[in-house]
């Protein structure tokens, strides 16, 4: 049970934790700023209360001393009038022989400290038996003169043994305005947070630029180097990325030169063999050897095209996909294959025309070779185009649909070796389509057979 609660709490915290670098910085800033905000309010309020209490103690001590001395020198008959004369707003004075009212609650620790503060200011209050309490129920005859509730009652002896009772505001009644303090500090914290959010977003923008450049470099290694600007860490990362891009370009160029040499060396003996075929009198043997040479040449072309990565090096431009598909399907029909089409007119996509033609041709060839009959459809969406090629063949088992994209892999029985096959048709097709920022996936044809779905970007 406890383990389940712990996992639930952990999952809840994981959902709250932002996924982006900027979001995490902002969350940490908000949490730390909130804690500091609460602590600063508490510290400020404590210091302010201490200052106000000290000021209140000094003011009240001086006033009590003035009341005591004035009533000491007054006659017994005039003391009551003098007490009322010394009263004012928030300060009620009453002279009598009695001490505190019976309903008073004796002082707590805070009042005891306040009493000690008054005695430190004027030590003679100690001789006057200064007593303080916080009246809880009623202010008695002083209530009419006071505009607040639960007043502080102070009682002390006069020289003749009578007592003077004073009702005034308690030491904490004149604290500062909490709402004003909270509003001002919250406004300040909000301003700091807003500026912090803008700064964090500014600081993380170069990292987003670097991420986009890295993603683009995986498709086009001819892209220009990114600007090495910003903080030192960002400049170091940008410099490392540019150096990596330079090394990749050099490797690609070296590979292109090597493959060009291999292509020449492989085609030379094939050409010699074709010339020697002309001297063979047996027509059947000559035809079989001719087909073998055609297969070898097709395998060499497919392998070199795959290794060169022709789809990524071609310049991208706007292509009329509808016209391209119509041309490929017409060529297949002219070759005697059963192909029907359902294509929207004028679907414009962006990519390399030769790479896309090679990829779509491979897919259609596979459909008519292994599925006997192919149905090609194409639809346009606002941001992408969808091509569907259905065949009526045996299909591909679900557990092998990803493996068929591996070079030279063939599905047993259903995709057995056929004349002219190199085992690279699907591999080259997906490589070229992904090089053009699209994707290719395999599915079941609802009518039976295999369905190939191709998506391409329109922008």
Coordinates of C-alpha atoms in Angstrom, one line a residue:
X1 CA 0.0 0.0 0.0
X2 CA 2.8 2.4 1.0
X3 CA 4.7 1.4 -2.1
X4 CA 1.7 2.2 -4.3
X5 CA 1.2 5.6 -2.7
X6 CA 4.9 6.4 -3.1
X7 CA 4.8 5.4 -6.8
X8 CA 1.6 7.5 -7.3
X9 CA 3.2 10.5 -5.6
X10 CA 6.3 10.0 -7.8
X11 CA 4.2 9.8 -10.9
X12 CA 2.4 13.0 -9.9
X13 CA 5.6 14.8 -9.4
X14 CA 7.0 13.5 -12.7
X15 CA 3.9 15.0 -14.5
X16 CA 4.5 18.3 -12.8
X17 CA 8.2 18.4 -13.6
X18 CA 8.5 20.3 -17.0
X19 CA 10.0 18.5 -19.9
X20 CA 12.0 21.5 -21.3
X21 CA 15.2 23.0 -20.0
X22 CA 13.6 26.5 -19.9
X23 CA 10.5 25.2 -18.0
X24 CA 12.7 23.5 -15.4
X25 CA 14.7 26.7 -14.8
X26 CA 11.5 28.7 -14.5
X27 CA 10.0 26.3 -12.1
X28 CA 13.1 26.3 -9.9
X29 CA 13.1 30.1 -10.0
X30 CA 9.4 30.3 -9.0
X31 CA 9.9 27.8 -6.1
X32 CA 13.0 29.6 -4.8
X33 CA 11.4 33.0 -5.3
X34 CA 8.3 31.9 -3.5
X35 CA 10.3 30.6 -0.5
X36 CA 12.4 33.8 -0.3
X37 CA 9.2 35.9 -0.7
X38 CA 7.6 34.2 2.3
X39 CA 10.7 34.4 4.4
X40 CA 11.4 38.1 3.5
X41 CA 7.8 39.0 4.5
X42 CA 8.2 37.2 7.8
X43 CA 11.6 38.8 8.6
X44 CA 10.3 42.2 7.6
X45 CA 7.2 41.9 9.7
X46 CA 9.1 40.6 12.7
X47 CA 11.6 43.5 12.5
X48 CA 8.8 46.0 11.9
X49 CA 6.7 44.7 14.9
X50 CA 9.8 45.0 17.1
X51 CA 10.4 48.6 16.0
X52 CA 6.7 49.5 16.5
X53 CA 6.6 47.8 19.9
X54 CA 9.7 49.8 21.0
X55 CA 8.3 53.0 19.7
X56 CA 4.9 52.3 21.3
X57 CA 6.6 51.4 24.6
X58 CA 8.5 54.7 24.7
X59 CA 5.4 56.8 23.8
X60 CA 3.2 55.0 26.4
X61 CA 5.8 55.1 29.1
X62 CA 6.1 58.9 28.7
X63 CA 2.4 59.4 28.7
X64 CA 1.8 57.1 31.8
X65 CA 4.5 59.1 33.7
X66 CA 2.8 62.3 32.7
X67 CA -0.6 60.9 34.0
X68 CA 1.0 59.7 37.2
X69 CA 2.7 63.0 38.1
X70 CA -0.4 65.1 37.1
X71 CA -2.7 63.0 39.3
X72 CA -0.2 62.9 42.2
X73 CA -0.2 66.7 42.5
X74 CA -4.0 67.0 42.0
X75 CA -6.3 67.1 45.0
X76 CA -8.6 64.2 45.7
X77 CA -11.6 66.2 44.7
X78 CA -10.2 67.1 41.3
X79 CA -8.5 63.9 40.4
X80 CA -11.5 62.4 38.6
X81 CA -11.9 65.5 36.5
X82 CA -8.2 65.6 35.9
X83 CA -8.2 61.9 34.8
X84 CA -11.0 62.6 32.2
X85 CA -9.1 65.7 31.1
X86 CA -6.0 63.6 30.5
X87 CA -8.0 61.1 28.4
X88 CA -8.0 61.2 24.6
X89 CA -8.8 59.2 21.6
X90 CA -7.5 55.7 22.2
X91 CA -6.4 56.6 25.7
X92 CA -8.9 56.5 28.6
X93 CA -7.8 57.4 32.1
X94 CA -9.9 56.7 35.3
X95 CA -9.0 57.4 38.9
X96 CA -10.4 55.2 41.7
X97 CA -9.6 53.3 44.8
X98 CA -10.1 50.0 43.0
X99 CA -7.7 48.0 41.0
X100 CA -8.4 46.0 37.8
X101 CA -12.0 45.0 36.8
X102 CA -12.9 41.5 37.8
X103 CA -13.4 40.4 34.2
X104 CA -9.8 41.1 33.2
X105 CA -7.5 38.3 32.0
X106 CA -4.1 38.7 33.5
X107 CA -1.2 39.4 31.2
X108 CA 0.5 36.8 29.0
X109 CA 4.2 36.5 28.1
X110 CA 4.0 39.3 25.5
X111 CA 2.4 41.7 28.0
X112 CA 5.0 40.8 30.6
X113 CA 7.7 41.7 28.1
X114 CA 5.9 44.9 27.3
X115 CA 5.6 45.8 31.0
X116 CA 9.4 45.1 31.5
X117 CA 10.1 47.5 28.6
X118 CA 8.0 50.2 30.3
X119 CA 9.9 49.7 33.6
X120 CA 13.3 49.9 31.8
X121 CA 12.3 53.2 30.3
X122 CA 11.0 54.6 33.6
X123 CA 12.3 52.5 36.6
X124 CA 10.0 54.3 39.0
X125 CA 7.0 52.3 37.6
X126 CA 8.4 49.3 39.6
X127 CA 7.5 51.2 42.8
X128 CA 4.1 52.0 41.6
X129 CA 3.1 48.3 41.3
X130 CA 2.5 48.6 37.6
X131 CA 0.0 45.9 36.5
X132 CA -1.1 45.1 32.9
X133 CA -3.8 42.9 31.5
X134 CA -5.7 42.4 28.3
X135 CA -9.5 42.9 28.8
X136 CA -11.4 40.1 27.0
X137 CA -15.0 40.8 27.4
X138 CA -15.8 44.5 28.1
X139 CA -14.0 47.7 28.5
X140 CA -16.5 48.9 31.2
X141 CA -16.9 52.6 31.6
X142 CA -14.0 53.1 29.1
X143 CA -15.7 51.4 26.2
X144 CA -17.4 54.6 25.1
X145 CA -14.1 56.4 24.8
X146 CA -12.4 53.7 22.9
X147 CA -13.0 52.7 19.3
X148 CA -11.3 49.3 19.4
X149 CA -12.1 46.0 21.2
X150 CA -10.1 44.1 23.8
X151 CA -8.1 47.1 25.1
X152 CA -4.9 47.0 27.2
X153 CA -5.7 47.8 30.8
X154 CA -2.9 49.3 32.9
X155 CA -3.2 49.9 36.6
X156 CA -0.6 51.5 39.0
X157 CA -0.6 53.1 42.4
X158 CA -0.4 56.8 43.2
X159 CA 1.5 58.2 46.1
X160 CA -1.6 58.1 48.4
X161 CA -2.4 54.5 47.7
X162 CA -5.2 55.2 45.2
X163 CA -4.9 53.8 41.7
X164 CA -5.1 55.1 38.2
X165 CA -6.5 52.8 35.6
X166 CA -5.7 53.4 31.9
X167 CA -7.3 51.7 28.9
X168 CA -5.4 52.0 25.7
X169 CA -4.6 50.1 22.5
X170 CA -2.5 46.9 23.0
X171 CA 1.1 46.9 21.8
X172 CA 0.3 45.0 18.6
X173 CA -2.8 47.0 17.6
X174 CA -0.9 49.4 15.5
X175 CA 1.0 47.0 13.3
X176 CA 1.7 47.8 9.7
X177 CA -0.7 47.2 6.9
X178 CA -0.2 43.5 5.9
X179 CA -2.2 43.9 2.7
X180 CA -0.1 46.7 1.4
X181 CA 3.1 44.9 2.2
X182 CA 1.9 41.7 0.6
X183 CA 0.7 43.5 -2.5
X184 CA 3.9 45.5 -2.9
X185 CA 6.2 42.5 -2.4
X186 CA 4.1 40.2 -4.6
X187 CA 4.2 42.9 -7.4
X188 CA 8.0 43.0 -7.0
X189 CA 8.3 39.2 -7.1
X190 CA 6.0 39.0 -10.2
X191 CA 8.2 41.6 -12.0
X192 CA 11.3 39.7 -11.1
X193 CA 9.8 36.4 -12.3
X194 CA 8.6 38.0 -15.6
X195 CA 12.1 39.3 -16.3
X196 CA 13.6 36.0 -15.4
X197 CA 11.3 34.1 -17.8
X198 CA 12.3 36.4 -20.6
X199 CA 16.0 36.0 -19.8
X200 CA 15.6 32.2 -19.6
X201 CA 13.9 32.0 -22.9
X202 CA 16.5 34.2 -24.4
X203 CA 19.3 32.0 -23.0
X204 CA 17.7 28.8 -24.2
X205 CA 16.9 30.0 -27.8
X206 CA 20.5 29.2 -29.0
X207 CA 20.1 25.6 -27.8
X208 CA 16.9 25.3 -29.8
X209 CA 18.7 26.6 -32.8
X210 CA 21.5 24.0 -32.2
X211 CA 18.9 21.2 -31.9
X212 CA 17.2 22.2 -35.2
X213 CA 20.6 22.4 -36.9
X214 CA 21.5 18.9 -35.7
X215 CA 18.2 17.6 -36.9
X216 CA 18.6 19.2 -40.3
X217 CA 22.2 18.0 -40.6
X218 CA 21.0 14.4 -40.3
X219 CA 19.2 15.0 -43.7
X220 CA 21.4 17.5 -45.4
X221 CA 25.2 17.6 -44.6
X222 CA 25.7 20.5 -47.0
X223 CA 23.9 22.9 -44.7
X224 CA 26.0 26.0 -43.7
X225 CA 27.8 26.1 -40.3
X226 CA 25.8 27.7 -37.4
X227 CA 26.8 30.9 -35.8
X228 CA 29.1 30.6 -32.8
X229 CA 27.5 33.2 -30.6
X230 CA 26.0 33.5 -27.1
X231 CA 27.4 32.4 -23.8
X232 CA 30.8 30.6 -23.7
X233 CA 29.1 27.2 -23.2
X234 CA 26.9 27.8 -26.2
X235 CA 29.9 28.9 -28.3
X236 CA 31.8 25.8 -27.4
X237 CA 28.8 23.6 -28.3
X238 CA 28.3 25.4 -31.6
X239 CA 32.0 25.1 -32.4
X240 CA 32.0 21.4 -31.7
X241 CA 28.9 21.0 -33.9
X242 CA 30.5 22.8 -36.8
X243 CA 33.7 20.7 -36.4
X244 CA 31.6 17.6 -36.5
X245 CA 29.7 18.8 -39.6
X246 CA 33.0 19.5 -41.3
X247 CA 34.3 15.9 -40.5
X248 CA 31.0 14.5 -41.8
X249 CA 31.3 16.4 -45.0
X250 CA 34.9 15.2 -45.5
X251 CA 33.8 11.6 -44.8
X252 CA 30.9 11.9 -47.3
X253 CA 33.2 13.3 -49.9
X254 CA 35.8 10.5 -49.4
X255 CA 33.1 7.9 -49.6
X256 CA 31.8 9.4 -52.8
X257 CA 35.3 9.3 -54.4
X258 CA 35.7 5.7 -53.2
X259 CA 32.4 4.5 -54.5
X260 CA 33.0 6.2 -57.8
X261 CA 36.3 4.2 -58.1
X262 CA 34.5 1.0 -57.1
X263 CA 31.7 1.6 -59.6
X264 CA 34.3 2.0 -62.4
X265 CA 36.2 -1.1 -61.3
X266 CA 33.1 -3.2 -61.1
X267 CA 31.6 -2.1 -64.4
X268 CA 34.7 -2.8 -66.4
X269 CA 34.7 -6.6 -66.0
X270 CA 30.9 -6.6 -66.6
X271 CA 31.4 -4.7 -69.9
X272 CA 34.1 -7.2 -70.9
X273 CA 31.8 -10.1 -70.1
X274 CA 29.1 -8.6 -72.3
X275 CA 31.5 -8.3 -75.2
X276 CA 32.6 -11.9 -74.8
X277 CA 28.9 -13.0 -74.9
X278 CA 28.8 -12.0 -78.5
X279 CA 31.3 -14.9 -79.3
X280 CA 29.0 -17.6 -77.8
X281 CA 27.1 -19.5 -80.4
X282 CA 24.7 -21.2 -78.1
X283 CA 21.7 -18.7 -78.0
X284 CA 20.1 -20.3 -74.9
X285 CA 23.4 -20.2 -72.9
X286 CA 24.0 -16.6 -74.1
X287 CA 20.6 -15.5 -72.9
X288 CA 21.1 -17.1 -69.5
X289 CA 24.5 -15.4 -69.1
X290 CA 23.0 -12.1 -70.3
X291 CA 20.3 -12.3 -67.6
X292 CA 22.9 -13.1 -65.0
X293 CA 24.9 -10.1 -66.1
X294 CA 21.8 -7.9 -65.9
X295 CA 21.1 -9.2 -62.4
X296 CA 24.7 -8.4 -61.4
X297 CA 24.6 -4.9 -62.8
X298 CA 21.3 -4.2 -61.1
X299 CA 22.7 -5.4 -57.8
X300 CA 25.8 -3.2 -58.3
X301 CA 23.6 -0.2 -59.1
X302 CA 21.3 -0.7 -56.1
X303 CA 24.2 -1.3 -53.7
X304 CA 26.1 1.7 -54.9
X305 CA 23.0 3.9 -54.8
X306 CA 22.3 2.8 -51.3
X307 CA 25.9 3.3 -50.1
X308 CA 26.2 6.7 -51.8
X309 CA 23.0 7.9 -50.2
X310 CA 21.8 9.6 -53.4
X311 CA 18.6 10.7 -51.7
X312 CA 20.3 13.0 -49.3
X313 CA 22.7 14.7 -51.7
X314 CA 20.1 15.8 -54.3
X315 CA 18.9 19.3 -54.3
X316 CA 15.4 19.7 -52.9
X317 CA 12.7 21.4 -55.0
X318 CA 9.0 21.5 -55.7
X319 CA 7.7 18.4 -57.4
X320 CA 4.3 17.6 -59.0
X321 CA 3.8 14.2 -57.2
X322 CA 0.7 13.4 -59.2
X323 CA 2.6 13.7 -62.5
X324 CA 5.5 11.7 -61.1
X325 CA 3.3 8.9 -59.9
X326 CA 1.3 8.9 -63.2
X327 CA 4.6 8.5 -65.2
X328 CA 5.8 5.6 -62.9
X329 CA 2.5 3.8 -63.2
X330 CA 2.4 4.3 -67.0
X331 CA 5.8 2.8 -67.3
X332 CA 4.7 -0.2 -65.3
X333 CA 1.6 -0.6 -67.4
X334 CA 3.6 -0.4 -70.6
X335 CA 5.8 -3.2 -69.2
X336 CA 2.7 -5.4 -69.0
X337 CA 1.9 -5.1 -65.3
X338 CA -1.6 -4.7 -64.0
X339 CA -1.7 -1.3 -62.3
X340 CA -4.7 0.9 -61.6
X341 CA -4.5 4.4 -60.1
X342 CA -6.6 6.9 -58.1
X343 CA -4.5 10.1 -57.7
X344 CA -5.6 13.6 -56.9
X345 CA -4.5 16.1 -59.5
X346 CA -1.5 18.3 -58.9
X347 CA -0.2 17.3 -55.5
X348 CA 2.9 19.5 -54.9
X349 CA 5.6 18.2 -52.5
X350 CA 9.2 19.2 -51.8
X351 CA 12.1 16.8 -52.3
X352 CA 14.7 15.4 -54.6
X353 CA 12.9 14.3 -57.8
X354 CA 15.4 11.5 -58.8
X355 CA 15.4 10.0 -55.3
X356 CA 11.6 10.0 -55.0
X357 CA 11.2 8.5 -58.4
X358 CA 13.7 5.7 -57.5
X359 CA 12.0 5.0 -54.2
X360 CA 8.4 5.0 -55.6
X361 CA 9.6 2.9 -58.6
X362 CA 11.1 0.3 -56.2
X363 CA 7.8 0.1 -54.2
X364 CA 5.7 -0.3 -57.3
X365 CA 8.0 -2.9 -58.7
X366 CA 7.8 -4.9 -55.5
X367 CA 4.0 -4.7 -55.6
X368 CA 3.6 -6.0 -59.2
X369 CA 6.4 -8.5 -58.7
X370 CA 5.2 -10.1 -55.5
X371 CA 1.5 -9.1 -55.5
X372 CA 0.6 -9.6 -59.2
X373 CA -1.6 -6.5 -59.2
X374 CA -1.1 -3.0 -57.7
X375 CA -3.5 -0.2 -56.8
X376 CA -1.9 3.2 -56.3
X377 CA -3.7 6.1 -54.7
X378 CA -2.5 9.5 -53.5
X379 CA -4.2 12.2 -51.4
X380 CA -3.1 15.6 -50.2
X381 CA -3.4 17.1 -46.7
X382 CA -2.4 20.7 -45.8
X383 CA 1.1 19.8 -44.6
X384 CA 1.8 16.4 -46.2
X385 CA 0.9 14.0 -49.0
X386 CA -0.1 10.4 -48.5
X387 CA 0.6 7.6 -51.1
X388 CA -0.9 4.2 -50.7
X389 CA 0.2 1.2 -52.8
X390 CA -1.8 -2.0 -52.3
X391 CA -1.0 -5.4 -53.8
X392 CA -2.7 -8.8 -53.7
X393 CA 0.3 -10.9 -52.8
X394 CA 1.0 -13.0 -49.7
X395 CA 1.9 -10.0 -47.6
X396 CA 4.6 -9.8 -44.9
X397 CA 4.2 -11.2 -41.4
X398 CA 3.9 -8.6 -38.7
X399 CA 7.1 -9.7 -36.9
X400 CA 9.2 -9.2 -40.1
X401 CA 7.9 -5.9 -41.3
X402 CA 10.7 -3.9 -39.8
X403 CA 13.4 -6.4 -40.8
X404 CA 12.6 -6.3 -44.5
X405 CA 14.1 -2.8 -44.5
X406 CA 17.5 -4.3 -43.6
X407 CA 19.9 -4.6 -46.5
X408 CA 19.7 -8.0 -48.4
X409 CA 17.0 -9.4 -46.0
X410 CA 14.2 -11.5 -47.6
X411 CA 11.1 -13.0 -46.2
X412 CA 11.0 -16.8 -46.5
X413 CA 8.6 -18.2 -49.2
X414 CA 6.5 -15.0 -49.5
X415 CA 9.4 -12.9 -50.7
X416 CA 11.7 -15.4 -52.2
X417 CA 14.5 -14.5 -54.5
X418 CA 13.3 -13.4 -57.9
X419 CA 15.3 -12.6 -61.1
X420 CA 16.7 -9.1 -61.0
X421 CA 16.1 -8.8 -57.2
X422 CA 18.9 -7.4 -55.1
X423 CA 17.3 -7.4 -51.6
X424 CA 17.7 -3.6 -51.4
X425 CA 14.4 -2.4 -52.9
X426 CA 12.6 -1.6 -49.7
X427 CA 15.9 -0.5 -48.0
X428 CA 16.7 2.0 -50.7
X429 CA 13.1 3.2 -50.9
X430 CA 12.8 4.0 -47.2
X431 CA 16.3 5.5 -47.1
X432 CA 15.5 7.9 -50.0
X433 CA 12.0 8.8 -48.6
X434 CA 13.4 9.6 -45.1
X435 CA 16.2 11.6 -46.8
X436 CA 13.4 13.7 -48.2
X437 CA 11.9 14.1 -44.7
X438 CA 9.1 11.6 -45.3
X439 CA 8.4 8.2 -44.0
X440 CA 7.4 4.7 -45.1
X441 CA 5.5 2.0 -43.2
X442 CA 3.9 -1.4 -44.0
X443 CA 0.4 -2.5 -43.2
X444 CA -2.2 -5.1 -44.2
X445 CA -4.3 -4.5 -47.3
X446 CA -7.9 -4.8 -46.1
X447 CA -8.7 -6.7 -49.3
X448 CA -5.7 -9.1 -48.7
X449 CA -2.1 -8.5 -49.5
X450 CA 0.4 -5.8 -48.5
X451 CA -0.2 -2.1 -48.1
X452 CA 2.7 0.4 -48.3
X453 CA 2.0 3.9 -47.0
X454 CA 4.3 6.8 -47.9
X455 CA 4.1 10.2 -46.4
X456 CA 5.9 13.2 -47.8
X457 CA 6.1 16.9 -46.7
X458 CA 4.4 19.5 -48.8
X459 CA 6.5 22.4 -47.5

